[in-house]
Amino acid sequence: MKDMNDQIEDRWRSRRKKGYNWPKLIAMVLILVALWYASVTLKRMGDNQTMIMTEETDSLSTPAGQAEPNP
């Protein structure tokens, strides 16, 4: 019975050690931060692109120097 308990305890410890894989956790956090940064950067670029493409013009205004004289 004691051997069986020792085997179960060894399995528990080995599984627990696998769960605390710090380098893997750090790499995953760094990847998450990089994805977030890329997402924010792409959103900014998309916002700038729409601002460039949508130039507002007033169709009722007259260009400078071509104003009609008032009688």
Short mmCIF file of N, CA and C in Angstrom, two decimals:
data_model
loop_
_atom_site.label_atom_id
_atom_site.label_comp_id
_atom_site.label_asym_id
_atom_site.label_seq_id
_atom_site.Cartn_x
_atom_site.Cartn_y
_atom_site.Cartn_z
N MET A 1 0.82 -1.19 0.00
CA MET A 1 0.00 0.00 0.00
C MET A 1 0.87 1.27 0.00
N LYS A 2 1.98 1.17 0.73
CA LYS A 2 2.86 2.33 0.80
C LYS A 2 3.49 2.63 -0.56
N ASP A 3 3.81 1.58 -1.32
CA ASP A 3 4.36 1.77 -2.66
C ASP A 3 3.37 2.48 -3.57
N MET A 4 2.11 2.10 -3.44
CA MET A 4 1.08 2.71 -4.27
C MET A 4 0.94 4.20 -3.91
N ASN A 5 0.97 4.51 -2.64
CA ASN A 5 0.89 5.91 -2.21
C ASN A 5 2.09 6.71 -2.71
N ASP A 6 3.26 6.09 -2.68
CA ASP A 6 4.47 6.75 -3.19
C ASP A 6 4.36 7.01 -4.69
N GLN A 7 3.83 6.06 -5.42
CA GLN A 7 3.66 6.25 -6.87
C GLN A 7 2.68 7.37 -7.17
N ILE A 8 1.58 7.39 -6.42
CA ILE A 8 0.59 8.44 -6.62
C ILE A 8 1.19 9.80 -6.28
N GLU A 9 1.94 9.86 -5.21
CA GLU A 9 2.58 11.13 -4.82
C GLU A 9 3.60 11.58 -5.86
N ASP A 10 4.37 10.64 -6.40
CA ASP A 10 5.34 10.99 -7.45
C ASP A 10 4.64 11.53 -8.70
N ARG A 11 3.56 10.89 -9.09
CA ARG A 11 2.80 11.36 -10.25
C ARG A 11 2.25 12.76 -10.00
N TRP A 12 1.77 12.98 -8.80
CA TRP A 12 1.21 14.30 -8.45
C TRP A 12 2.28 15.38 -8.54
N ARG A 13 3.46 15.07 -8.02
CA ARG A 13 4.56 16.04 -8.05
C ARG A 13 5.02 16.32 -9.48
N SER A 14 5.12 15.27 -10.30
CA SER A 14 5.58 15.47 -11.67
C SER A 14 4.57 16.29 -12.47
N ARG A 15 3.28 16.05 -12.25
CA ARG A 15 2.27 16.84 -12.94
C ARG A 15 2.31 18.29 -12.47
N ARG A 16 2.53 18.47 -11.20
CA ARG A 16 2.57 19.82 -10.66
C ARG A 16 3.78 20.59 -11.21
N LYS A 17 4.90 19.91 -11.36
CA LYS A 17 6.09 20.55 -11.91
C LYS A 17 5.86 20.98 -13.35
N LYS A 18 5.13 20.17 -14.11
CA LYS A 18 4.85 20.52 -15.49
C LYS A 18 3.95 21.75 -15.57
N GLY A 19 3.10 21.93 -14.60
CA GLY A 19 2.20 23.07 -14.60
C GLY A 19 2.90 24.39 -14.36
N TYR A 20 4.01 24.37 -13.67
CA TYR A 20 4.75 25.60 -13.38
C TYR A 20 5.90 25.78 -14.36
N ASN A 21 5.57 25.97 -15.61
CA ASN A 21 6.57 26.14 -16.65
C ASN A 21 6.73 27.64 -16.91
N TRP A 22 7.58 28.29 -16.13
CA TRP A 22 7.73 29.75 -16.18
C TRP A 22 8.21 30.28 -17.53
N PRO A 23 9.19 29.67 -18.17
CA PRO A 23 9.61 30.21 -19.47
C PRO A 23 8.48 30.19 -20.50
N LYS A 24 7.69 29.14 -20.48
CA LYS A 24 6.56 29.06 -21.41
C LYS A 24 5.53 30.14 -21.09
N LEU A 25 5.27 30.36 -19.82
CA LEU A 25 4.32 31.39 -19.40
C LEU A 25 4.80 32.79 -19.81
N ILE A 26 6.08 33.06 -19.60
CA ILE A 26 6.65 34.36 -19.97
C ILE A 26 6.56 34.56 -21.48
N ALA A 27 6.87 33.52 -22.26
CA ALA A 27 6.79 33.62 -23.72
C ALA A 27 5.36 33.90 -24.16
N MET A 28 4.40 33.25 -23.54
CA MET A 28 3.00 33.46 -23.91
C MET A 28 2.55 34.89 -23.58
N VAL A 29 3.00 35.42 -22.46
CA VAL A 29 2.65 36.80 -22.10
C VAL A 29 3.28 37.78 -23.08
N LEU A 30 4.53 37.54 -23.48
CA LEU A 30 5.18 38.41 -24.45
C LEU A 30 4.47 38.37 -25.80
N ILE A 31 4.03 37.20 -26.21
CA ILE A 31 3.29 37.07 -27.47
C ILE A 31 1.96 37.82 -27.36
N LEU A 32 1.31 37.71 -26.22
CA LEU A 32 0.04 38.42 -26.02
C LEU A 32 0.23 39.94 -26.11
N VAL A 33 1.29 40.44 -25.49
CA VAL A 33 1.59 41.88 -25.55
C VAL A 33 1.90 42.30 -26.98
N ALA A 34 2.66 41.49 -27.72
CA ALA A 34 2.99 41.82 -29.10
C ALA A 34 1.73 41.85 -29.97
N LEU A 35 0.83 40.90 -29.78
CA LEU A 35 -0.42 40.91 -30.53
C LEU A 35 -1.27 42.13 -30.21
N TRP A 36 -1.32 42.49 -28.95
CA TRP A 36 -2.08 43.68 -28.55
C TRP A 36 -1.49 44.93 -29.18
N TYR A 37 -0.17 45.05 -29.15
CA TYR A 37 0.50 46.22 -29.72
C TYR A 37 0.25 46.29 -31.23
N ALA A 38 0.34 45.16 -31.92
CA ALA A 38 0.09 45.12 -33.35
C ALA A 38 -1.35 45.51 -33.65
N SER A 39 -2.27 45.06 -32.84
CA SER A 39 -3.68 45.40 -33.02
C SER A 39 -3.90 46.90 -32.89
N VAL A 40 -3.32 47.50 -31.87
CA VAL A 40 -3.46 48.94 -31.65
C VAL A 40 -2.83 49.72 -32.80
N THR A 41 -1.67 49.29 -33.25
CA THR A 41 -0.98 49.97 -34.34
C THR A 41 -1.79 49.90 -35.64
N LEU A 42 -2.34 48.72 -35.94
CA LEU A 42 -3.14 48.58 -37.14
C LEU A 42 -4.41 49.41 -37.07
N LYS A 43 -4.99 49.51 -35.89
CA LYS A 43 -6.19 50.33 -35.74
C LYS A 43 -5.86 51.80 -35.99
N ARG A 44 -4.74 52.26 -35.45
CA ARG A 44 -4.32 53.65 -35.69
C ARG A 44 -4.09 53.91 -37.17
N MET A 45 -3.42 52.98 -37.84
CA MET A 45 -3.15 53.14 -39.27
C MET A 45 -4.46 53.16 -40.05
N GLY A 46 -5.41 52.34 -39.67
CA GLY A 46 -6.71 52.33 -40.33
C GLY A 46 -7.46 53.62 -40.12
N ASP A 47 -7.40 54.17 -38.91
CA ASP A 47 -8.05 55.44 -38.63
C ASP A 47 -7.42 56.56 -39.45
N ASN A 48 -6.10 56.57 -39.55
CA ASN A 48 -5.42 57.60 -40.34
C ASN A 48 -5.79 57.48 -41.81
N GLN A 49 -5.90 56.27 -42.31
CA GLN A 49 -6.21 56.05 -43.71
C GLN A 49 -7.61 56.57 -44.03
N THR A 50 -8.57 56.35 -43.15
CA THR A 50 -9.92 56.84 -43.41
C THR A 50 -9.95 58.36 -43.34
N MET A 51 -9.13 58.94 -42.49
CA MET A 51 -9.09 60.41 -42.40
C MET A 51 -8.52 60.99 -43.69
N ILE A 52 -7.55 60.34 -44.29
CA ILE A 52 -6.95 60.82 -45.53
C ILE A 52 -7.94 60.67 -46.68
N MET A 53 -8.67 59.57 -46.71
CA MET A 53 -9.57 59.28 -47.81
C MET A 53 -10.84 60.14 -47.77
N THR A 54 -11.31 60.50 -46.61
CA THR A 54 -12.55 61.26 -46.50
C THR A 54 -12.25 62.73 -46.26
N GLU A 55 -11.98 63.42 -47.33
CA GLU A 55 -11.73 64.86 -47.23
C GLU A 55 -13.06 65.57 -47.45
N GLU A 56 -13.46 66.34 -46.47
CA GLU A 56 -14.75 67.00 -46.56
C GLU A 56 -14.63 68.29 -47.36
N THR A 57 -15.54 68.49 -48.29
CA THR A 57 -15.58 69.73 -49.06
C THR A 57 -17.01 70.27 -49.01
N ASP A 58 -17.11 71.55 -48.97
CA ASP A 58 -18.41 72.21 -48.95
C ASP A 58 -18.76 72.60 -50.38
N SER A 59 -19.83 72.04 -50.92
CA SER A 59 -20.17 72.30 -52.32
C SER A 59 -20.77 73.69 -52.51
N LEU A 60 -21.20 74.34 -51.45
CA LEU A 60 -21.80 75.66 -51.57
C LEU A 60 -20.78 76.79 -51.46
N SER A 61 -19.61 76.49 -51.00
CA SER A 61 -18.61 77.55 -50.84
C SER A 61 -17.95 77.87 -52.17
N THR A 62 -17.46 79.08 -52.31
CA THR A 62 -16.76 79.48 -53.52
C THR A 62 -15.28 79.56 -53.21
N PRO A 63 -14.45 79.24 -54.17
CA PRO A 63 -13.01 79.32 -53.92
C PRO A 63 -12.60 80.76 -53.65
N ALA A 64 -11.50 80.95 -52.94
CA ALA A 64 -11.01 82.28 -52.59
C ALA A 64 -10.66 83.04 -53.87
N GLY A 65 -11.05 84.31 -53.94
CA GLY A 65 -10.73 85.13 -55.10
C GLY A 65 -11.81 85.10 -56.16
N GLN A 66 -12.79 84.25 -56.05
CA GLN A 66 -13.86 84.19 -57.05
C GLN A 66 -15.20 84.52 -56.44
N ALA A 67 -15.21 85.28 -55.41
CA ALA A 67 -16.47 85.66 -54.77
C ALA A 67 -17.25 86.60 -55.67
N GLU A 68 -18.57 86.43 -55.70
CA GLU A 68 -19.42 87.30 -56.53
C GLU A 68 -19.62 88.64 -55.82
N PRO A 69 -19.52 89.73 -56.55
CA PRO A 69 -19.72 91.05 -55.93
C PRO A 69 -21.20 91.26 -55.62
N ASN A 70 -21.45 91.91 -54.51
CA ASN A 70 -22.82 92.23 -54.13
C ASN A 70 -23.25 93.53 -54.84
N PRO A 71 -24.47 93.58 -55.46
CA PRO A 71 -24.89 94.82 -56.15
C PRO A 71 -25.32 95.91 -55.22
#
